[in-house]
Coordinates of C-alpha atoms and ligand atoms in Angstrom, one line a residue:
M119 CA 93.8 245.8 82.6
Y120 CA 90.3 247.3 83.1
M121 CA 88.4 248.7 80.2
E122 CA 87.8 252.4 80.4
I123 CA 84.3 252.9 81.9
S124 CA 83.4 255.0 78.9
E125 CA 84.2 252.0 76.7
L126 CA 82.0 249.7 78.7
V127 CA 79.0 252.1 78.6
R128 CA 76.5 251.7 75.7
D129 CA 77.0 254.1 72.9
N130 CA 73.6 255.7 73.2
I131 CA 74.1 256.3 76.9
R132 CA 77.5 257.8 76.4
R133 CA 76.0 260.2 73.8
L134 CA 72.8 260.8 75.8
K135 CA 72.0 264.4 76.5
P136 CA 70.2 264.1 79.8
Y137 CA 67.0 265.9 80.6
S138 CA 67.9 269.2 82.2
S139 CA 65.4 270.2 84.9
A140 CA 64.7 273.7 86.1
R141 CA 66.4 273.0 89.4
N142 CA 69.4 271.7 87.5
E143 CA 69.9 274.8 85.4
F144 CA 69.7 277.3 88.2
K145 CA 72.6 277.5 90.6
G146 CA 72.8 280.1 93.3
E147 CA 70.6 281.8 95.8
A148 CA 67.1 283.0 94.9
S149 CA 63.9 283.8 96.8
V150 CA 61.4 283.9 93.9
F151 CA 61.0 280.7 92.0
L152 CA 59.1 281.1 88.8
D153 CA 61.1 278.6 86.8
A154 CA 59.4 275.2 87.2
N155 CA 55.7 275.8 86.8
E156 CA 55.1 274.8 90.4
N157 CA 52.2 275.9 92.5
P158 CA 53.5 278.8 94.7
M159 CA 51.4 277.7 97.7
N160 CA 53.5 276.2 100.4
T161 CA 52.0 272.7 101.1
P162 CA 55.1 272.3 102.0
Y163 CA 55.6 269.8 99.1
N164 CA 54.8 272.2 96.3
R165 CA 58.4 272.5 95.1
Y166 CA 60.4 269.9 93.0
P167 CA 62.9 268.2 95.2
D168 CA 66.7 268.3 94.8
P169 CA 67.4 265.8 91.9
L170 CA 70.8 265.0 93.3
Q171 CA 69.7 264.7 97.0
Q172 CA 72.8 266.7 98.1
S173 CA 71.9 267.1 101.7
L174 CA 71.1 263.5 102.2
K175 CA 74.2 262.4 100.3
A176 CA 76.4 264.5 102.5
K177 CA 75.1 262.7 105.5
I178 CA 75.4 259.3 104.0
A179 CA 79.0 260.1 102.8
A180 CA 80.0 261.0 106.4
L181 CA 78.5 257.8 107.7
K182 CA 80.0 255.5 105.1
H183 CA 83.3 257.3 104.7
V184 CA 82.9 257.9 101.0
R185 CA 82.7 261.1 98.9
P186 CA 79.2 262.4 98.0
A187 CA 80.0 262.1 94.3
Q188 CA 80.5 258.4 94.8
I189 CA 76.9 257.9 95.8
M190 CA 73.7 257.4 93.8
L191 CA 70.4 257.1 95.6
G192 CA 67.6 255.1 94.1
V193 CA 64.0 254.0 94.8
G194 CA 65.3 250.9 96.6
S195 CA 68.5 249.2 95.5
D196 CA 66.4 247.7 92.8
E197 CA 66.7 251.0 90.9
P198 CA 70.5 250.9 90.5
I199 CA 70.3 247.2 89.6
D200 CA 68.1 248.1 86.7
L201 CA 70.1 251.2 85.8
A202 CA 73.4 249.4 85.8
I203 CA 72.0 247.0 83.2
R204 CA 70.6 249.9 81.1
I205 CA 73.8 251.8 81.3
F206 CA 76.2 249.0 80.3
C207 CA 74.3 246.3 78.5
E208 CA 73.2 246.5 74.9
P209 CA 70.0 244.5 74.6
T210 CA 70.3 241.2 72.7
H211 CA 74.0 241.7 72.4
D212 CA 75.7 242.0 75.8
N213 CA 75.3 239.6 78.7
I214 CA 75.4 239.4 82.5
V215 CA 76.9 236.7 84.7
A216 CA 75.7 235.9 88.2
I217 CA 75.9 233.3 90.8
E218 CA 72.9 231.0 91.3
P219 CA 70.9 230.8 93.5
T220 CA 70.8 234.5 94.3
Y221 CA 68.5 237.5 94.5
G222 CA 65.8 237.2 91.8
M223 CA 65.8 240.9 90.7
Y224 CA 69.0 240.6 88.7
R225 CA 67.4 238.1 86.4
V226 CA 64.1 240.0 86.2
C227 CA 65.9 243.3 85.3
A228 CA 68.0 241.5 82.7
D229 CA 64.9 239.9 81.2
I230 CA 63.0 243.2 81.1
N231 CA 66.0 244.8 79.3
N232 CA 66.3 241.8 77.0
V233 CA 69.9 241.2 78.1
E234 CA 71.2 237.6 78.3
Y235 CA 71.5 236.4 81.9
R236 CA 74.0 233.7 82.6
Q237 CA 73.9 231.9 85.9
V238 CA 76.7 229.9 87.4
L239 CA 75.7 227.4 90.1
L240 CA 77.3 227.8 93.5
N241 CA 79.0 224.8 94.9
Q242 CA 76.9 222.5 97.0
D243 CA 78.1 224.2 100.1
Y244 CA 77.1 227.6 98.6
T245 CA 80.7 228.7 98.2
F246 CA 81.8 229.9 94.8
N247 CA 84.9 229.8 92.6
A248 CA 86.0 232.9 90.7
E249 CA 87.2 230.6 87.9
H250 CA 83.7 229.1 87.3
L251 CA 82.2 232.6 87.0
L252 CA 85.0 233.9 84.8
A253 CA 84.6 230.8 82.5
A254 CA 81.0 231.9 81.8
T255 CA 82.1 235.3 80.7
D256 CA 83.0 236.4 77.2
A257 CA 83.8 239.6 75.3
H258 CA 80.1 240.7 75.7
T259 CA 79.9 240.2 79.4
K260 CA 79.5 243.7 80.9
L261 CA 78.4 243.0 84.4
I262 CA 78.9 240.3 87.1
F263 CA 76.5 240.3 90.0
L264 CA 77.7 239.0 93.3
C265 CA 75.5 239.1 96.4
S266 CA 77.3 238.9 99.7
P267 CA 75.9 237.9 102.1
N268 CA 73.9 236.1 99.5
N269 CA 70.2 235.8 99.4
P270 CA 68.7 233.2 99.9
T271 CA 71.7 231.2 101.1
G272 CA 72.7 233.6 103.8
N273 CA 76.5 233.1 103.5
L274 CA 79.2 235.6 102.6
L275 CA 81.1 235.0 99.4
R276 CA 84.8 234.5 99.9
R277 CA 86.7 237.7 99.8
N278 CA 89.7 236.4 97.9
E279 CA 87.5 234.9 95.2
I280 CA 85.7 238.3 94.8
T281 CA 89.2 240.0 94.6
K282 CA 90.1 237.6 91.8
I283 CA 87.0 238.6 89.9
L284 CA 87.7 242.3 90.4
T285 CA 91.2 241.8 89.2
V286 CA 90.7 239.6 86.2
F287 CA 87.3 240.7 84.9
K288 CA 87.4 243.6 82.5
G289 CA 83.8 244.7 83.0
I290 CA 81.8 246.0 86.0
V291 CA 81.4 243.9 89.2
V292 CA 78.2 244.7 91.2
I293 CA 78.5 243.6 94.9
D294 CA 75.1 243.6 96.5
E295 CA 75.5 244.2 100.3
A296 CA 71.9 244.4 101.3
Y297 CA 72.7 242.3 104.4
I298 CA 76.2 243.6 105.2
D299 CA 75.0 245.2 108.4
F300 CA 74.3 241.8 109.9
S301 CA 77.7 240.4 109.0
S302 CA 81.0 240.5 110.7
E303 CA 82.8 241.0 107.4
K304 CA 83.8 244.5 106.4
S305 CA 82.1 246.1 103.4
W306 CA 83.6 246.5 100.0
L307 CA 83.1 250.2 100.3
T308 CA 86.7 250.5 101.5
E309 CA 87.9 249.3 98.1
L310 CA 86.0 251.9 96.0
D311 CA 89.2 253.8 95.3
N312 CA 91.2 250.7 94.5
F313 CA 88.9 249.2 91.9
P314 CA 87.4 251.4 89.3
N315 CA 85.1 248.7 88.1
I316 CA 83.2 248.1 91.4
I317 CA 79.6 249.0 92.2
V318 CA 78.5 248.4 95.8
L319 CA 74.8 248.3 96.6
Q320 CA 73.4 248.8 100.0
T321 CA 69.8 249.6 101.2
F322 CA 67.8 251.2 103.9
S323 CA 65.3 248.4 103.6
K324 CA 66.8 245.8 106.0
A325 CA 68.9 246.9 109.0
W326 CA 67.6 250.4 108.9
G327 CA 64.0 249.3 109.0
M328 CA 62.8 251.5 106.1
A329 CA 61.6 248.9 103.5
S330 CA 58.5 250.9 102.8
V331 CA 60.4 254.1 102.3
R332 CA 62.1 252.7 99.2
C333 CA 65.6 254.1 99.4
G334 CA 68.7 252.2 98.2
M335 CA 72.3 253.3 97.7
A336 CA 74.8 252.6 94.9
F337 CA 78.4 253.4 95.6
A338 CA 81.0 253.6 92.8
S339 CA 83.6 255.7 91.1
E340 CA 82.6 259.3 90.3
E341 CA 82.5 258.4 86.6
I342 CA 80.1 255.5 87.1
I343 CA 77.9 257.6 89.3
S344 CA 77.8 260.3 86.7
Y345 CA 76.2 257.8 84.3
F346 CA 73.7 256.8 86.9
N347 CA 72.8 260.4 87.4
K348 CA 72.4 260.9 83.6
V349 CA 70.0 257.9 83.2
K350 CA 67.9 258.0 86.3
Y351 CA 64.6 259.9 86.5
P352 CA 65.5 263.4 87.5
Y353 CA 63.4 263.4 90.6
N354 CA 63.6 259.8 91.5
L355 CA 63.6 260.4 95.3
N356 CA 60.7 262.5 96.5
L357 CA 61.2 265.0 99.3
L358 CA 59.3 263.0 101.9
T359 CA 61.7 260.2 101.4
Q360 CA 64.8 262.4 101.4
N361 CA 63.7 264.2 104.6
F362 CA 62.6 261.0 106.4
V363 CA 65.9 259.1 105.6
N364 CA 67.9 262.2 106.5
E365 CA 66.1 262.3 109.9
Q366 CA 66.5 258.6 110.5
L367 CA 70.2 258.8 109.9
N368 CA 70.4 260.6 113.3
Y369 CA 69.5 257.3 115.0
E370 CA 72.5 255.2 113.9
N371 CA 72.8 253.8 117.4
R372 CA 69.3 252.5 117.4
T373 CA 70.1 250.7 114.1
R374 CA 73.2 249.2 115.8
E375 CA 71.1 248.0 118.7
W376 CA 68.5 246.4 116.3
V377 CA 71.3 244.7 114.4
A378 CA 72.8 243.4 117.6
M379 CA 69.4 242.1 118.8
L380 CA 68.7 240.4 115.4
V381 CA 72.1 238.8 115.3
S382 CA 71.7 237.4 118.7
Q383 CA 68.2 236.2 117.9
R384 CA 69.6 234.6 114.8
S385 CA 71.8 232.4 117.0
E386 CA 69.0 231.7 119.4
L387 CA 66.6 230.8 116.7
A388 CA 69.1 228.4 115.0
K389 CA 69.8 226.8 118.4
Q390 CA 66.2 226.1 119.0
L391 CA 65.4 225.1 115.4
V392 CA 68.1 222.4 115.4
T393 CA 66.4 220.6 118.2
L394 CA 63.3 220.1 116.1
P395 CA 62.9 216.7 114.5
M396 CA 61.9 218.1 111.1
V397 CA 64.9 220.4 110.8
E398 CA 67.5 218.6 108.6
K399 CA 70.0 221.4 108.2
I400 CA 70.5 225.1 109.0
Y401 CA 72.9 226.9 106.8
P402 CA 75.3 229.4 108.4
S403 CA 74.0 232.9 108.0
D404 CA 75.6 236.3 107.9
A405 CA 72.2 237.9 107.2
N406 CA 68.9 238.5 109.1
F407 CA 67.4 235.2 107.9
L408 CA 68.1 231.5 108.2
L409 CA 67.9 229.0 105.3
V410 CA 66.5 225.8 106.8
K411 CA 66.2 222.4 105.1
V412 CA 63.2 220.2 106.0
P413 CA 61.8 217.0 104.5
D414 CA 58.9 218.7 102.8
A415 CA 59.1 222.4 102.4
N416 CA 55.8 222.8 100.6
V417 CA 53.9 221.0 103.2
L418 CA 55.5 222.8 106.1
Y419 CA 55.1 226.1 104.4
N420 CA 51.3 225.5 104.2
Q421 CA 51.1 224.2 107.8
L422 CA 52.7 227.5 109.0
V423 CA 50.4 229.6 106.8
E424 CA 47.4 227.8 108.4
R425 CA 48.8 229.1 111.7
G426 CA 49.1 232.6 110.4
I427 CA 52.9 232.5 110.0
V428 CA 54.5 233.2 106.6
V429 CA 58.0 232.3 105.7
R430 CA 59.6 232.2 102.3
N431 CA 59.4 228.9 100.5
R432 CA 62.6 228.4 98.5
N433 CA 61.9 224.8 97.5
N434 CA 61.9 225.6 93.8
I435 CA 65.2 227.5 93.8
S436 CA 68.4 225.9 92.5
L437 CA 70.3 224.1 95.3
C438 CA 67.6 224.9 97.8
L439 CA 65.4 221.8 97.5
G440 CA 63.4 221.4 100.7
C441 CA 64.4 224.8 102.0
L442 CA 62.5 227.5 103.8
R443 CA 64.0 231.0 104.3
I444 CA 63.0 232.3 107.7
T445 CA 63.5 236.0 108.5
V446 CA 64.7 236.5 112.1
G447 CA 61.9 238.4 113.9
T448 CA 61.6 239.7 117.4
K449 CA 62.1 237.2 120.3
A450 CA 58.3 237.0 120.6
E451 CA 57.8 236.3 116.9
N452 CA 60.5 233.7 116.9
E453 CA 58.8 232.0 119.8
V454 CA 55.5 231.9 118.0
L455 CA 57.2 230.3 115.1
L456 CA 59.1 227.7 117.2
N457 CA 55.9 226.8 119.1
A458 CA 54.1 226.3 115.8
L459 CA 56.9 224.1 114.6
R460 CA 56.9 222.1 117.8
E461 CA 53.2 221.6 117.4
I462 CA 53.5 220.5 113.8
G463 CA 56.5 218.2 114.3
G464 CA 55.7 216.6 117.7
V465 CA 57.9 216.8 120.7
E466 CA 60.8 214.5 119.9
T467 CA 64.0 216.5 120.0
R468 CA 67.4 216.0 118.5
D469 CA 69.5 216.8 121.6
H470 CA 71.8 213.9 120.7
L471 CA 73.1 215.9 117.7
M472 CA 74.0 218.8 120.0
D473 CA 75.8 216.5 122.3
E474 CA 77.7 214.6 119.7
G475 CA 78.4 217.3 117.3
N476 CA 79.0 220.3 119.6
F477 CA 76.3 221.9 117.5
T478 CA 75.1 225.1 119.0
A479 CA 73.7 227.2 116.3
A480 CA 74.3 228.3 112.7
D481 CA 76.4 231.4 112.8
N482 CA 79.6 232.4 111.3
S483 CA 82.1 231.4 113.9
A484 CA 84.4 228.7 112.8
E485 CA 83.6 226.5 115.7
T486 CA 79.9 226.4 115.2
Q487 CA 80.3 226.0 111.5
K488 CA 82.2 222.8 112.3
G489 CA 79.4 221.7 114.5
N490 CA 76.9 222.6 111.9
N491 CA 78.7 220.4 109.3
L492 CA 78.6 217.6 111.8
A493 CA 74.8 217.9 112.0
T494 CA 74.7 218.3 108.3
D495 CA 76.6 215.2 107.5
A496 CA 74.3 213.0 109.4
F497 CA 71.5 214.1 107.2
D498 CA 73.4 214.2 103.9
E499 CA 73.7 210.5 104.2
K500 CA 69.9 210.2 104.1
Q501 CA 69.7 212.0 100.8
N502 CA 70.7 209.0 98.9
G503 CA 72.5 210.9 96.1
V504 CA 69.6 213.1 95.3
I505 CA 70.8 216.5 94.2
A506 CA 69.5 219.3 96.2
C507 CA 68.5 221.3 93.3
E508 CA 65.2 221.9 91.5
D509 CA 65.0 223.8 88.3
Q510 CA 63.5 222.4 85.2
S511 CA 65.2 225.0 83.1
L512 CA 68.8 224.3 82.1
E513 CA 71.4 225.2 84.7
K514 CA 74.6 225.2 83.0
I515 CA 78.1 226.2 83.3
V516 CA 79.4 226.4 79.8
K517 CA 82.9 227.1 78.8
T518 CA 83.7 227.2 75.2
F519 CA 87.1 228.1 73.9
A520 CA 87.5 230.0 70.7
D521 CA 90.2 227.8 69.2
E522 CA 90.3 224.9 71.5
R523 CA 87.3 222.8 70.8
K524 CA 86.5 222.0 74.4
A525 CA 83.3 222.3 76.3
I526 CA 82.1 221.9 79.8
V527 CA 78.4 221.5 80.5
R528 CA 76.8 221.1 83.8
R529 CA 73.1 220.3 83.6
T530 CA 71.1 220.2 86.9
T531 CA 67.5 219.3 87.2
K532 CA 65.3 218.0 90.0
E533 CA 66.2 214.5 89.0
T534 CA 69.8 214.7 87.9
D535 CA 73.1 216.5 88.1
I536 CA 75.2 215.9 85.0
F537 CA 78.7 217.1 84.5
I538 CA 80.3 216.7 81.0
S539 CA 83.6 217.8 79.8
L540 CA 84.8 217.1 76.3
D541 CA 87.7 218.0 74.1
L542 CA 87.1 217.2 70.4
D543 CA 90.8 217.2 69.7
G544 CA 91.8 214.9 72.6
T545 CA 93.3 211.4 72.5
G546 CA 90.3 209.3 73.5
K547 CA 90.8 209.5 77.2
T548 CA 87.6 208.8 79.1
D549 CA 86.4 209.1 82.7
I550 CA 82.8 207.9 82.9
S551 CA 80.5 207.4 85.8
T552 CA 76.8 207.3 85.6
G553 CA 75.9 204.6 88.1
I554 CA 74.7 202.4 85.2
G555 CA 77.4 200.0 84.4
F556 CA 76.5 199.1 80.8
F557 CA 75.7 202.7 80.0
D558 CA 79.2 203.6 81.2
H559 CA 80.6 201.0 78.9
L560 CA 78.7 202.5 75.9
L561 CA 79.7 206.1 76.7
D562 CA 83.3 204.9 77.0
Q563 CA 83.0 203.7 73.4
I564 CA 82.1 207.2 72.3
G565 CA 85.1 208.7 73.8
R566 CA 87.6 206.0 73.0
H567 CA 86.7 205.5 69.3
S568 CA 86.1 209.1 68.4
G569 CA 89.4 210.3 69.8
M570 CA 87.8 212.9 72.0
D571 CA 88.5 213.2 75.7
L572 CA 85.3 212.7 77.5
T573 CA 84.4 213.0 81.1
V574 CA 80.8 212.2 82.2
N575 CA 79.8 212.4 85.8
A576 CA 76.1 211.8 86.2
K577 CA 74.3 211.6 89.5
G578 CA 70.6 210.7 89.0
D579 CA 67.5 209.3 90.7
L580 CA 68.5 205.7 89.9
Y581 CA 66.4 204.5 92.8
I582 CA 63.4 205.4 90.7
D583 CA 64.8 204.1 87.4
E584 CA 67.4 204.8 84.7
H585 CA 65.3 207.0 82.5
H586 CA 66.2 210.5 83.7
T587 CA 69.9 209.7 84.1
I588 CA 70.3 208.4 80.5
E589 CA 68.1 211.0 79.0
D590 CA 69.7 214.0 80.7
T591 CA 73.2 212.6 80.0
A592 CA 72.3 212.5 76.3
I593 CA 71.0 216.0 76.4
A594 CA 74.1 217.3 78.2
L595 CA 76.4 215.4 75.8
G596 CA 74.6 216.8 72.8
E597 CA 74.9 220.3 74.2
A598 CA 78.6 219.8 74.9
L599 CA 79.1 218.6 71.3
L600 CA 77.3 221.6 70.0
K601 CA 79.3 224.0 72.2
A602 CA 82.6 222.4 71.4
L603 CA 82.0 222.6 67.7
G604 CA 81.4 226.3 68.1
S605 CA 81.2 228.0 64.7
K606 CA 81.8 224.7 63.0
R607 CA 84.2 226.5 60.6
G608 CA 86.5 224.1 58.7
I609 CA 84.8 220.9 59.9
E610 CA 83.9 218.0 57.6
R611 CA 80.3 218.1 58.8
Y612 CA 79.4 214.6 57.6
G613 CA 80.4 211.3 59.0
F614 CA 79.6 207.7 58.1
C615 CA 80.7 204.4 59.5
L616 CA 79.9 200.8 58.8
P617 CA 81.8 198.4 61.0
M618 CA 81.1 194.8 60.6
D619 CA 81.9 192.5 63.5
D620 CA 79.3 189.9 64.2
C621 CA 76.7 192.8 63.9
L622 CA 76.2 195.1 61.0
C623 CA 75.8 198.7 62.2
S624 CA 75.8 201.8 60.2
V625 CA 75.7 205.3 61.7
A626 CA 75.6 208.5 59.5
I627 CA 75.9 211.9 60.9
D628 CA 75.3 215.4 59.6
F629 CA 76.2 218.3 62.0
G630 CA 74.3 220.7 59.7
G631 CA 72.2 222.1 62.5
R632 CA 69.0 220.2 62.0
A633 CA 67.9 217.6 64.6
W634 CA 66.6 214.4 63.0
L635 CA 66.8 210.8 64.0
V636 CA 66.3 207.6 62.0
F637 CA 66.7 204.6 64.2
D638 CA 66.4 201.2 62.7
A639 CA 67.4 198.7 65.3
S640 CA 65.4 196.5 67.5
F641 CA 66.3 194.7 70.7
N642 CA 64.7 191.5 71.9
R643 CA 65.8 191.6 75.5
E644 CA 64.4 194.1 77.9
K645 CA 67.7 194.9 79.5
I646 CA 71.4 194.6 78.7
G647 CA 73.1 194.5 82.0
D648 CA 71.4 197.2 84.0
M649 CA 70.4 199.3 81.0
P650 CA 66.9 199.1 79.6
T651 CA 67.2 198.6 75.8
E652 CA 64.3 201.0 75.1
M653 CA 66.5 203.8 76.4
I654 CA 69.0 203.3 73.6
M655 CA 66.8 204.9 71.0
H656 CA 65.8 207.4 73.5
F657 CA 69.4 208.3 74.1
F658 CA 70.0 209.0 70.4
K659 CA 66.8 211.0 70.1
S660 CA 67.9 213.3 73.0
L661 CA 71.4 213.5 71.7
S662 CA 70.4 214.5 68.2
D663 CA 68.0 217.1 69.5
A664 CA 70.5 218.7 71.8
A665 CA 73.5 218.5 69.4
K666 CA 71.2 219.6 66.5
M667 CA 72.5 216.8 64.4
N668 CA 70.9 214.5 61.9
L669 CA 71.6 210.9 62.9
N670 CA 70.8 207.8 60.8
I671 CA 71.3 204.6 62.6
K672 CA 70.8 201.0 61.4
A673 CA 71.8 197.8 63.2
E674 CA 71.3 194.1 62.7
G675 CA 72.7 191.1 64.6
E676 CA 71.9 188.5 67.1
N677 CA 74.0 189.4 70.1
E678 CA 72.3 192.3 71.9
H679 CA 75.3 193.4 73.8
H680 CA 77.4 193.6 70.6
K681 CA 74.7 195.3 68.7
A682 CA 74.4 198.1 71.3
E683 CA 78.1 198.4 71.5
G684 CA 78.5 198.4 67.7
I685 CA 76.1 201.3 67.4
F686 CA 78.0 203.4 69.9
K687 CA 81.3 202.5 68.3
A688 CA 80.0 203.4 64.9
L689 CA 78.6 206.7 66.3
A690 CA 82.1 207.5 67.7
R691 CA 83.8 206.8 64.4
S692 CA 81.3 209.0 62.6
I693 CA 81.8 211.8 65.0
K694 CA 85.5 211.5 64.5
M695 CA 85.1 211.9 60.8
A696 CA 82.5 214.7 61.0
V697 CA 84.3 216.9 63.5
K698 CA 87.6 216.6 61.7
R699 CA 88.9 220.1 61.0
D700 CA 91.1 221.4 58.3
P701 CA 93.1 224.1 60.1
N702 CA 93.7 226.0 56.8
N703 CA 90.0 226.1 56.0
N704 CA 87.9 228.7 57.7
E705 CA 84.8 228.1 55.7
L706 CA 81.5 226.9 56.9
P707 CA 80.9 223.5 55.3
S708 CA 77.8 224.6 53.5
T709 CA 77.1 225.8 50.0
K710 CA 74.9 228.5 51.4
G711 CA 77.6 229.8 53.8
L712 CA 75.6 229.1 56.9
L713 CA 74.8 226.2 59.1
Ligands
PLP983 C1 66.2 243.0 100.1 C2 67.3 243.0 99.1 C3 67.6 244.2 98.4 C4 67.0 245.5 98.8 O1 66.1 245.9 97.8 P1 65.4 247.3 98.0 O2 65.0 247.6 96.7 O3 66.5 248.3 98.5 O4 64.4 247.2 99.0 C5 68.7 244.2 97.5 N1 69.4 243.1 97.3 C6 69.1 241.9 97.9 C7 69.9 240.7 97.7 C8 68.1 241.9 98.9 O5 67.8 240.7 99.5

């Protein structure tokens, strides 16, 4: 079921002859070292350190119940993140799939390595479905990154969903457990011998209190670790680090005490935060931080900075609109924070929520989660359909089938959250809801008269106006068409339709790959139903841009409603003609052999 690790590794890495250091080549006992051009004076750091950190690994192996050969130590866990990408992903060819929002370094490392990074939005409650992630993978997906407990959302990812991914996915699954020490859930380390395709990351930067030391751990099969060892800088961990971490490992009990204190402070902090009027929501956390939703995260962030308190502003992160990420500090530090918040937000408390909802604090016990949701629901109602997500770039879950011409596109921006699913070879079944009645009616025409199955579920900032919802729906629909058409092999490419009811409308289409719009129709009324007529041309402009199609539209007639409807109907019929596929023809519909 899994691919052999050696098949997943990049060719050049498999063939790589690693640098062989002086300390590598000599094995045995010696008292005179004249092999490495070192200074003989004992400083005592004049000698190169052990490149494989064997003494330190022996100790970590005992602590974590793994074999030393299943461990790679890096300069922070950021090093194995980067190395995993370099070992498995061919730049510009392979890709990585990750949940979103999550730890930012995965994307940065992918970008540096010029490897495509595909992000799949978590559900609104920050849970995830294995199917959504798997749908974003293809034959070139080498790595899936999962962070559990996740940063910045704080929650654990569901174990059975991770198991599904480990079982179904043929590539490597990286599970980042930077925060596992603060969680009641057990580590995936116990599964190392059961899944050959797993890499577990842990770090000394959080619970162990050694962020400035820069030491992280990757655990995996001996084969995967051998590739890490081949690719890493020979002396990546200096001797000071090796010695210091080795020494600190003697104080495991102190780490346990710290963790117990921080977990209890986490509950205490949540309990206090929820009484503050500005706190709208505290997400359940299995980590040493709380994600807290407030009405204006930017303003509050600055107000705290003015008081010398710095938290992490996650307002611009997908699904984290209005959120601050607050690290749990000492009791005294948390008090300073709470006092500052009380000062900023006045003295009014929300005790009533605690009474009604049994809400005590955000932690991972089922009972308090229930309470938390009660507190949450009260505030969700206030949100008025605004999607808690801010990212101007496209956030998409895209699923394209090789033979089936289907596509799913999810497009989320600050203003809108659009879900589109279409099947070019459907039967004209539609399920449309955008909140704009007449727009629904027009989109319905597209599905019904083109013969494709079309689902459009758009939630937008209609309390401002219809603009974003219509525009973003057009973009998402265009993207879905483009995805569903795939290689475009065997399609007709051109479509033309001229229906004549009481209006004369013509729509010509070319799916040749170039976006161009000619729109020759005017409307005399400002609105038809609840839809501004100026948005009709805008819709087609966005659609043709996103679908990369040439659209030529003309319409004449008196009745505005029929004219608009006629254009959409004609568009649908043209699409039907242009996407028609000859199953026996595998040619690109172009004389030049490319589109
Ligand atoms: C903090 C953190 C790390 C640790 O990074 P280091 O390089 O080991 O300091 C790794 N992953 C996540 C998700 C983190 O939040």
